[in-house]
mmCIF file of C-alpha atoms and ligand atoms in Angstrom:
data_model
loop_
_atom_site.group_PDB
_atom_site.id
_atom_site.type_symbol
_atom_site.label_atom_id
_atom_site.label_comp_id
_atom_site.label_asym_id
_atom_site.label_seq_id
_atom_site.Cartn_x
_atom_site.Cartn_y
_atom_site.Cartn_z
ATOM 1 C CA MET A 23 0.989 -20.803 -16.428
ATOM 2 C CA THR A 24 -2.394 -20.480 -18.074
ATOM 3 C CA SER A 25 -2.282 -20.310 -21.865
ATOM 4 C CA SER A 26 -1.585 -16.870 -23.382
ATOM 5 C CA PRO A 27 -2.620 -14.898 -20.296
ATOM 6 C CA ASP A 28 -2.049 -11.535 -21.976
ATOM 7 C CA THR A 29 -4.406 -12.278 -24.849
ATOM 8 C CA GLN A 30 -7.553 -12.511 -22.723
ATOM 9 C CA PRO A 31 -9.592 -9.307 -23.220
ATOM 10 C CA LEU A 32 -10.381 -7.255 -20.119
ATOM 11 C CA PRO A 33 -13.799 -5.678 -19.604
ATOM 12 C CA ALA A 34 -13.905 -1.873 -19.718
ATOM 13 C CA GLN A 35 -13.499 -0.087 -16.384
ATOM 14 C CA ARG A 36 -16.771 0.723 -14.611
ATOM 15 C CA ILE A 37 -16.866 4.064 -12.769
ATOM 16 C CA THR A 38 -20.357 5.149 -11.743
ATOM 17 C CA GLY A 39 -21.440 7.763 -9.197
ATOM 18 C CA LYS A 40 -21.117 5.063 -6.529
ATOM 19 C CA ALA A 41 -17.552 4.072 -7.451
ATOM 20 C CA ARG A 42 -15.178 3.155 -4.632
ATOM 21 C CA LEU A 43 -11.975 5.192 -4.718
ATOM 22 C CA ALA A 44 -8.382 4.687 -3.649
ATOM 23 C CA GLY A 45 -4.935 5.835 -4.777
ATOM 24 C CA VAL A 46 -1.249 6.023 -4.005
ATOM 25 C CA LEU A 47 0.359 8.937 -2.177
ATOM 26 C CA GLY A 48 4.010 9.557 -3.019
ATOM 27 C CA TRP A 49 6.507 12.254 -3.975
ATOM 28 C CA PRO A 50 7.334 11.641 -6.732
ATOM 29 C CA VAL A 51 4.748 9.045 -7.656
ATOM 30 C CA GLY A 52 5.110 8.803 -11.430
ATOM 31 C CA HIS A 53 7.179 5.601 -11.265
ATOM 32 C CA SER A 54 4.570 3.725 -9.241
ATOM 33 C CA ARG A 55 3.053 0.594 -10.818
ATOM 34 C CA SER A 56 0.207 0.543 -8.285
ATOM 35 C CA PRO A 57 -2.339 2.462 -10.448
ATOM 36 C CA LEU A 58 -1.712 0.008 -13.304
ATOM 37 C CA LEU A 59 -2.073 -3.018 -11.044
ATOM 38 C CA HIS A 60 -5.163 -1.919 -9.111
ATOM 39 C CA ASN A 61 -7.031 -0.695 -12.176
ATOM 40 C CA TYR A 62 -6.195 -4.002 -13.874
ATOM 41 C CA TRP A 63 -7.796 -5.884 -10.993
ATOM 42 C CA LEU A 64 -10.768 -3.480 -10.950
ATOM 43 C CA ARG A 65 -11.443 -4.259 -14.616
ATOM 44 C CA ARG A 66 -10.781 -7.958 -14.278
ATOM 45 C CA TYR A 67 -13.197 -8.351 -11.358
ATOM 46 C CA GLY A 68 -15.760 -5.881 -12.763
ATOM 47 C CA VAL A 69 -15.557 -3.666 -9.666
ATOM 48 C CA ASP A 70 -17.163 -0.211 -9.772
ATOM 49 C CA GLY A 71 -14.096 1.777 -8.739
ATOM 50 C CA ALA A 72 -10.919 3.699 -9.579
ATOM 51 C CA TYR A 73 -7.363 3.967 -8.257
ATOM 52 C CA VAL A 74 -5.330 7.105 -8.973
ATOM 53 C CA PRO A 75 -1.785 8.441 -8.505
ATOM 54 C CA LEU A 76 -1.646 11.179 -5.849
ATOM 55 C CA PRO A 77 1.531 13.284 -6.041
ATOM 56 C CA VAL A 78 1.755 14.911 -2.605
ATOM 57 C CA ARG A 79 4.672 16.907 -1.181
ATOM 58 C CA PRO A 80 5.846 15.873 2.310
ATOM 59 C CA GLU A 81 4.528 19.037 3.969
ATOM 60 C CA ALA A 82 1.028 18.439 2.521
ATOM 61 C CA PHE A 83 0.740 14.778 3.485
ATOM 62 C CA GLU A 84 -1.679 15.080 6.400
ATOM 63 C CA THR A 85 -3.857 17.639 4.614
ATOM 64 C CA ALA A 86 -4.057 15.334 1.605
ATOM 65 C CA VAL A 87 -4.999 12.268 3.702
ATOM 66 C CA ARG A 88 -7.725 14.202 5.570
ATOM 67 C CA GLY A 89 -8.962 15.526 2.214
ATOM 68 C CA LEU A 90 -9.206 12.077 0.688
ATOM 69 C CA GLN A 91 -11.084 10.874 3.743
ATOM 70 C CA ALA A 92 -13.484 13.827 3.513
ATOM 71 C CA ALA A 93 -13.974 13.148 -0.197
ATOM 72 C CA GLY A 94 -15.177 9.608 0.487
ATOM 73 C CA PHE A 95 -12.106 7.622 -0.561
ATOM 74 C CA SER A 96 -11.862 4.112 0.888
ATOM 75 C CA GLY A 97 -8.154 4.526 1.602
ATOM 76 C CA ALA A 98 -4.749 4.764 -0.067
ATOM 77 C CA ASN A 99 -1.344 3.233 -0.514
ATOM 78 C CA VAL A 100 1.584 5.213 0.780
ATOM 79 C CA THR A 101 5.040 5.202 -0.753
ATOM 80 C CA VAL A 102 8.335 7.086 -0.405
ATOM 81 C CA PRO A 103 8.738 9.475 1.436
ATOM 82 C CA HIS A 104 5.481 9.232 3.416
ATOM 83 C CA LYS A 105 5.583 5.816 5.083
ATOM 84 C CA GLU A 106 6.702 7.085 8.503
ATOM 85 C CA ALA A 107 4.273 10.027 8.391
ATOM 86 C CA ALA A 108 1.489 7.558 7.617
ATOM 87 C CA PHE A 109 2.541 5.508 10.656
ATOM 88 C CA ARG A 110 2.197 8.599 12.868
ATOM 89 C CA LEU A 111 -1.147 9.560 11.374
ATOM 90 C CA ALA A 112 -2.956 6.205 11.613
ATOM 91 C CA ASP A 113 -5.312 5.720 14.591
ATOM 92 C CA VAL A 114 -5.113 1.918 14.579
ATOM 93 C CA LEU A 115 -1.998 -0.032 13.580
ATOM 94 C CA ASP A 116 -1.579 -3.681 12.689
ATOM 95 C CA GLU A 117 1.274 -5.682 14.176
ATOM 96 C CA SER A 118 3.645 -5.382 11.202
ATOM 97 C CA ALA A 119 3.109 -1.585 11.070
ATOM 98 C CA ARG A 120 4.023 -1.364 14.770
ATOM 99 C CA ALA A 121 7.080 -3.564 14.253
ATOM 100 C CA THR A 122 8.357 -1.624 11.227
ATOM 101 C CA GLY A 123 7.357 1.883 12.317
ATOM 102 C CA SER A 124 5.964 2.479 8.840
ATOM 103 C CA VAL A 125 2.678 2.160 6.969
ATOM 104 C CA ASN A 126 2.143 1.489 3.259
ATOM 105 C CA THR A 127 -1.640 0.965 3.325
ATOM 106 C CA LEU A 128 -4.264 3.250 4.855
ATOM 107 C CA ILE A 129 -7.841 2.117 5.294
ATOM 108 C CA PHE A 130 -10.480 4.736 6.064
ATOM 109 C CA GLN A 131 -12.959 3.035 8.399
ATOM 110 C CA ASP A 132 -16.695 3.743 8.723
ATOM 111 C CA ASP A 133 -16.283 5.159 12.242
ATOM 112 C CA GLY A 134 -13.901 7.859 10.928
ATOM 113 C CA THR A 135 -10.699 6.245 12.176
ATOM 114 C CA ILE A 136 -7.742 5.383 9.945
ATOM 115 C CA ARG A 137 -6.201 1.924 10.022
ATOM 116 C CA GLY A 138 -2.553 1.558 9.005
ATOM 117 C CA LEU A 139 -0.940 -1.616 7.688
ATOM 118 C CA SER A 140 2.550 -2.495 6.538
ATOM 119 C CA THR A 141 2.189 -5.173 3.872
ATOM 120 C CA ASP A 142 5.605 -5.138 2.147
ATOM 121 C CA GLY A 143 7.240 -7.824 4.306
ATOM 122 C CA ASP A 144 4.255 -10.171 4.236
ATOM 123 C CA GLY A 145 4.025 -9.548 0.494
ATOM 124 C CA PHE A 146 7.632 -10.663 0.183
ATOM 125 C CA VAL A 147 7.040 -13.853 2.178
ATOM 126 C CA ALA A 148 3.857 -14.561 0.168
ATOM 127 C CA SER A 149 5.843 -14.161 -3.056
ATOM 128 C CA LEU A 150 8.459 -16.670 -1.836
ATOM 129 C CA ARG A 151 5.738 -19.153 -0.960
ATOM 130 C CA ALA A 152 4.002 -18.581 -4.321
ATOM 131 C CA ALA A 153 7.336 -19.356 -6.009
ATOM 132 C CA GLY A 154 7.421 -22.689 -4.146
ATOM 133 C CA VAL A 155 9.868 -21.704 -1.386
ATOM 134 C CA ASP A 156 8.475 -23.349 1.706
ATOM 135 C CA LEU A 157 9.315 -21.348 4.876
ATOM 136 C CA PRO A 158 10.738 -22.290 7.306
ATOM 137 C CA ALA A 159 11.215 -25.751 5.724
ATOM 138 C CA VAL A 160 13.683 -24.299 3.191
ATOM 139 C CA SER A 161 16.389 -24.924 5.795
ATOM 140 C CA ASP A 162 18.643 -28.011 5.943
ATOM 141 C CA ALA A 163 20.998 -29.517 8.547
ATOM 142 C CA THR A 164 23.862 -27.135 7.687
ATOM 143 C CA THR A 165 22.010 -23.884 7.288
ATOM 144 C CA GLY A 166 19.188 -24.282 9.789
ATOM 145 C CA ARG A 167 16.601 -21.563 9.293
ATOM 146 C CA ARG A 168 19.152 -18.848 8.738
ATOM 147 C CA VAL A 169 18.524 -15.970 6.341
ATOM 148 C CA LEU A 170 21.105 -13.389 5.304
ATOM 149 C CA LEU A 171 19.644 -9.963 4.521
ATOM 150 C CA LEU A 172 21.689 -7.509 2.463
ATOM 151 C CA GLY A 173 20.746 -3.967 3.479
ATOM 152 C CA ALA A 174 19.381 -2.202 6.532
ATOM 153 C CA GLY A 175 16.908 0.348 5.141
ATOM 154 C CA GLY A 176 13.135 0.415 5.371
ATOM 155 C CA ALA A 177 12.687 -2.505 2.998
ATOM 156 C CA ALA A 178 15.097 -4.631 5.046
ATOM 157 C CA ARG A 179 13.150 -3.884 8.205
ATOM 158 C CA SER A 180 9.809 -4.974 6.661
ATOM 159 C CA VAL A 181 11.305 -8.141 5.203
ATOM 160 C CA ALA A 182 13.118 -8.986 8.480
ATOM 161 C CA VAL A 183 9.941 -8.677 10.542
ATOM 162 C CA SER A 184 7.978 -10.980 8.238
ATOM 163 C CA LEU A 185 10.749 -13.543 7.825
ATOM 164 C CA ALA A 186 11.132 -13.750 11.603
ATOM 165 C CA ALA A 187 7.361 -14.178 11.925
ATOM 166 C CA ALA A 188 7.605 -17.020 9.381
ATOM 167 C CA GLY A 189 10.042 -18.814 11.713
ATOM 168 C CA MET A 190 13.349 -17.822 10.131
ATOM 169 C CA GLU A 191 16.504 -16.675 11.973
ATOM 170 C CA VAL A 192 17.553 -13.377 10.406
ATOM 171 C CA CYS A 193 21.096 -12.035 10.091
ATOM 172 C CA VAL A 194 21.595 -8.599 8.586
ATOM 173 C CA THR A 195 24.629 -7.197 6.815
ATOM 174 C CA ASN A 196 25.015 -3.646 5.540
ATOM 175 C CA ARG A 197 27.738 -1.445 4.035
ATOM 176 C CA THR A 198 27.209 1.045 6.858
ATOM 177 C CA ARG A 199 27.574 -1.147 9.946
ATOM 178 C CA ALA A 200 25.841 1.308 12.308
ATOM 179 C CA ARG A 201 22.550 0.939 10.416
ATOM 180 C CA ALA A 202 22.730 -2.870 10.677
ATOM 181 C CA ASP A 203 23.410 -2.598 14.423
ATOM 182 C CA GLU A 204 20.511 -0.200 14.816
ATOM 183 C CA LEU A 205 18.146 -2.524 12.979
ATOM 184 C CA ALA A 206 19.289 -5.545 15.005
ATOM 185 C CA ALA A 207 18.917 -3.654 18.259
ATOM 186 C CA SER A 208 15.324 -2.744 17.468
ATOM 187 C CA LEU A 209 14.078 -6.213 16.467
ATOM 188 C CA PRO A 210 14.359 -9.241 18.760
ATOM 189 C CA GLY A 211 16.444 -12.181 17.533
ATOM 190 C CA LEU A 212 18.320 -10.389 14.719
ATOM 191 C CA SER A 213 22.099 -10.788 14.408
ATOM 192 C CA VAL A 214 24.664 -8.829 12.379
ATOM 193 C CA CYS A 215 27.363 -10.032 9.977
ATOM 194 C CA PRO A 216 30.166 -7.669 8.835
ATOM 195 C CA TRP A 217 29.673 -6.525 5.212
ATOM 196 C CA GLU A 218 33.229 -7.609 4.281
ATOM 197 C CA GLU A 219 32.536 -11.171 5.447
ATOM 198 C CA TRP A 220 29.144 -12.165 4.128
ATOM 199 C CA GLU A 221 30.353 -13.814 0.935
ATOM 200 C CA ASP A 222 32.692 -16.047 2.934
ATOM 201 C CA ARG A 223 29.923 -17.035 5.359
ATOM 202 C CA LEU A 224 27.308 -17.767 2.700
ATOM 203 C CA GLY A 225 27.439 -21.514 3.354
ATOM 204 C CA ASP A 226 25.685 -20.944 6.703
ATOM 205 C CA TYR A 227 22.456 -19.677 5.110
ATOM 206 C CA ALA A 228 19.361 -21.203 3.537
ATOM 207 C CA LEU A 229 18.175 -17.939 2.030
ATOM 208 C CA LEU A 230 19.921 -14.786 0.763
ATOM 209 C CA VAL A 231 17.787 -11.659 0.267
ATOM 210 C CA ASN A 232 18.992 -8.476 -1.399
ATOM 211 C CA THR A 233 17.008 -5.494 -0.067
ATOM 212 C CA THR A 234 19.510 -2.878 -1.242
ATOM 213 C CA SER A 235 19.281 -0.925 -4.461
ATOM 214 C CA LEU A 236 22.345 -2.793 -5.785
ATOM 215 C CA GLY A 237 21.591 -4.370 -9.132
ATOM 216 C CA MET A 238 18.643 -2.066 -9.804
ATOM 217 C CA GLU A 239 18.461 -0.441 -13.245
ATOM 218 C CA GLY A 240 19.923 3.029 -12.766
ATOM 219 C CA GLY A 241 21.061 2.114 -9.244
ATOM 220 C CA PRO A 242 24.554 2.218 -7.678
ATOM 221 C CA GLU A 243 27.281 -0.086 -9.006
ATOM 222 C CA PRO A 244 25.424 -1.471 -12.043
ATOM 223 C CA GLY A 245 27.754 -4.475 -12.230
ATOM 224 C CA PHE A 246 27.090 -5.594 -8.634
ATOM 225 C CA CYS A 247 27.490 -9.332 -8.725
ATOM 226 C CA PRO A 248 28.978 -10.974 -5.661
ATOM 227 C CA ALA A 249 30.791 -14.287 -5.769
ATOM 228 C CA LEU A 250 28.410 -17.001 -4.649
ATOM 229 C CA GLU A 251 30.931 -19.830 -4.621
ATOM 230 C CA ARG A 252 30.528 -20.452 -0.879
ATOM 231 C CA ALA A 253 26.760 -20.959 -1.178
ATOM 232 C CA SER A 254 25.233 -24.228 0.022
ATOM 233 C CA ALA A 255 23.624 -26.242 -2.794
ATOM 234 C CA GLY A 256 20.125 -25.507 -1.490
ATOM 235 C CA LEU A 257 20.559 -21.722 -1.153
ATOM 236 C CA VAL A 258 17.584 -19.700 -2.395
ATOM 237 C CA VAL A 259 18.522 -16.230 -3.689
ATOM 238 C CA ALA A 260 15.793 -13.584 -3.583
ATOM 239 C CA ASP A 261 16.003 -9.990 -4.776
ATOM 240 C CA ILE A 262 13.402 -7.321 -4.049
ATOM 241 C CA VAL A 263 14.649 -5.373 -7.088
ATOM 242 C CA TYR A 264 12.235 -5.956 -9.999
ATOM 243 C CA VAL A 265 13.824 -3.874 -12.760
ATOM 244 C CA PRO A 266 15.625 -5.673 -14.315
ATOM 245 C CA ARG A 267 13.507 -8.742 -13.809
ATOM 246 C CA VAL A 268 16.626 -10.911 -13.503
ATOM 247 C CA THR A 269 19.248 -8.921 -11.556
ATOM 248 C CA PRO A 270 22.997 -9.653 -11.920
ATOM 249 C CA LEU A 271 22.847 -11.347 -8.497
ATOM 250 C CA MET A 272 20.009 -13.621 -9.670
ATOM 251 C CA ALA A 273 21.804 -14.353 -12.951
ATOM 252 C CA GLU A 274 24.921 -15.427 -11.079
ATOM 253 C CA ALA A 275 22.817 -17.634 -8.767
ATOM 254 C CA GLN A 276 21.088 -19.226 -11.745
ATOM 255 C CA ARG A 277 24.448 -19.836 -13.398
ATOM 256 C CA ARG A 278 25.361 -21.846 -10.297
ATOM 257 C CA GLY A 279 22.108 -23.801 -10.401
ATOM 258 C CA LEU A 280 20.595 -22.015 -7.366
ATOM 259 C CA ARG A 281 16.893 -21.236 -7.084
ATOM 260 C CA THR A 282 16.021 -17.534 -7.471
ATOM 261 C CA VAL A 283 12.987 -15.354 -6.747
ATOM 262 C CA GLY A 284 12.692 -11.831 -8.219
ATOM 263 C CA GLY A 285 11.026 -8.740 -6.770
ATOM 264 C CA LEU A 286 7.928 -8.539 -8.942
ATOM 265 C CA GLY A 287 5.974 -10.993 -6.772
ATOM 266 C CA MET A 288 6.499 -8.815 -3.695
ATOM 267 C CA LEU A 289 5.120 -5.801 -5.556
ATOM 268 C CA LEU A 290 2.026 -7.742 -6.549
ATOM 269 C CA HIS A 291 1.423 -9.553 -3.265
ATOM 270 C CA GLN A 292 1.822 -6.457 -1.048
ATOM 271 C CA ALA A 293 -1.116 -4.910 -2.915
ATOM 272 C CA ARG A 294 -3.663 -7.631 -2.151
ATOM 273 C CA LEU A 295 -4.716 -6.642 1.365
ATOM 274 C CA GLY A 296 -5.402 -3.028 0.443
ATOM 275 C CA PHE A 297 -7.385 -3.969 -2.667
ATOM 276 C CA HIS A 298 -9.503 -6.358 -0.637
ATOM 277 C CA ALA A 299 -10.171 -3.767 2.100
ATOM 278 C CA TRP A 300 -11.060 -0.945 -0.322
ATOM 279 C CA PHE A 301 -12.905 -2.788 -3.068
ATOM 280 C CA GLY A 302 -14.303 -5.868 -1.300
ATOM 281 C CA VAL A 303 -12.757 -8.470 -3.619
ATOM 282 C CA GLU A 304 -9.769 -10.679 -2.856
ATOM 283 C CA PRO A 305 -7.570 -10.371 -5.978
ATOM 284 C CA GLN A 306 -5.387 -13.184 -7.325
ATOM 285 C CA VAL A 307 -1.723 -12.818 -8.158
ATOM 286 C CA ASP A 308 -1.414 -15.206 -11.091
ATOM 287 C CA ALA A 309 0.323 -15.493 -14.455
ATOM 288 C CA GLN A 310 -2.215 -13.148 -16.068
ATOM 289 C CA THR A 311 -1.582 -10.436 -13.443
ATOM 290 C CA GLU A 312 2.162 -10.843 -13.782
ATOM 291 C CA ALA A 313 2.049 -10.677 -17.579
ATOM 292 C CA TYR A 314 -0.076 -7.524 -17.488
ATOM 293 C CA VAL A 315 2.277 -5.665 -15.140
ATOM 294 C CA LEU A 316 5.364 -6.944 -16.934
ATOM 295 C CA ALA A 317 4.086 -5.610 -20.253
ATOM 296 C CA SER A 318 4.208 -2.097 -18.731
ATOM 297 C CA PHE A 319 7.957 -2.349 -18.203
ATOM 298 C CA SER A 320 8.652 -2.486 -21.886
ATOM 299 C CA SER A 321 6.270 0.335 -22.852
HETATM 300 P P1 ATR B 404 14.941 1.457 1.503
HETATM 301 O O1 ATR B 404 14.168 2.140 2.579
HETATM 302 O O2 ATR B 404 14.221 1.369 0.175
HETATM 303 O O3 ATR B 404 15.472 0.118 1.933
HETATM 304 P P2 ATR B 404 17.364 3.030 1.972
HETATM 305 O O4 ATR B 404 16.995 3.320 3.378
HETATM 306 O O5 ATR B 404 17.901 4.134 1.127
HETATM 307 O O6 ATR B 404 16.183 2.420 1.109
HETATM 308 O O7 ATR B 404 18.419 1.811 1.958
HETATM 309 C C1 ATR B 404 19.136 1.437 0.855
HETATM 310 C C2 ATR B 404 20.029 0.248 1.194
HETATM 311 O O8 ATR B 404 20.896 0.013 0.057
HETATM 312 C C3 ATR B 404 20.955 0.522 2.368
HETATM 313 O O9 ATR B 404 21.128 -0.675 3.076
HETATM 314 C C4 ATR B 404 22.230 0.974 1.695
HETATM 315 O O10 ATR B 404 23.408 0.810 2.446
HETATM 316 P P3 ATR B 404 23.934 1.986 3.428
HETATM 317 O O11 ATR B 404 23.091 1.963 4.644
HETATM 318 O O12 ATR B 404 25.356 1.647 3.653
HETATM 319 O O13 ATR B 404 23.759 3.282 2.643
HETATM 320 C C5 ATR B 404 22.238 0.066 0.492
HETATM 321 N N1 ATR B 404 23.140 0.567 -0.574
HETATM 322 C C6 ATR B 404 22.875 1.566 -1.441
HETATM 323 N N2 ATR B 404 23.922 1.746 -2.266
HETATM 324 C C7 ATR B 404 24.873 0.830 -1.920
HETATM 325 C C8 ATR B 404 26.181 0.479 -2.390
HETATM 326 N N3 ATR B 404 26.732 1.131 -3.431
HETATM 327 N N4 ATR B 404 26.847 -0.537 -1.781
HETATM 328 C C9 ATR B 404 26.310 -1.207 -0.747
HETATM 329 N N5 ATR B 404 25.053 -0.931 -0.242
HETATM 330 C C10 ATR B 404 24.354 0.060 -0.819
#
């Protein structure tokens, strides 16, 4: 931690006639922290640019993207419910976009083509590494490189792809078994654990990742807090939920002396590639960035 990161004054935002432009397409989009984060970085690095929320209904998605491109935007982030539509629209896809079938970052290229990236999973892995969790070396003799993923939605898919690429062996468990089977069938090397059994099998894993909405403020079953008594001593517990900052699952893990990683880092790290591509500066995710975004949760 640097000293008092939130007390350092930021320069005013610079938006001239040559400003570079980007935004986030979603429906709804009002909850997104991306405008706050990107405009913070724009100010911090003195970039001539702006990043705006773009509320776009599903049926208008393609029209909106073509319009942004025609208006000279550098690109956009894409959030719920447009990630699959963005995948279909992009002309060039990076490997993680192909593996996940979804795109969260669009880059409008000089030749008129649109490049699509999926940065959520790599953002998650980067946040683990930034928190000092060394992949795949987190494993030990009992657990090997095994990860247990709770959930089988879009977030689980992104995280699974990136964890596998980082050398981990991924097992997925989900309330609705068919979705876990479907995910495992579409990604090489994934296995499935029955939802009723994962707590009993926890000792086999080096890393537990919650990708469900369980534990999220306003989410299902607010008290969700599984028993972690079968965990190995070295288990790392990660949650992609970032409100609250310490979820009930993380609190229980901490009570047992286990290392935990919250979801805020994933939110910050997934944004870096897009910012770099649109604005030409590689932004840092540091204590100052974290403090700035965190301050917005209480306002
Ligand atoms: P995302 O794309 O953000 O991952 P999603 O596709 O809606 O969102 O997936 C949400 C995940 O949370 C799913 O794995 C879901 O389990 P089901 O497939 O059984 O619906 C999980 N989830 C949501 N509410 C849950 C609950 N009350 N108990 C267990 N899992 C739950």
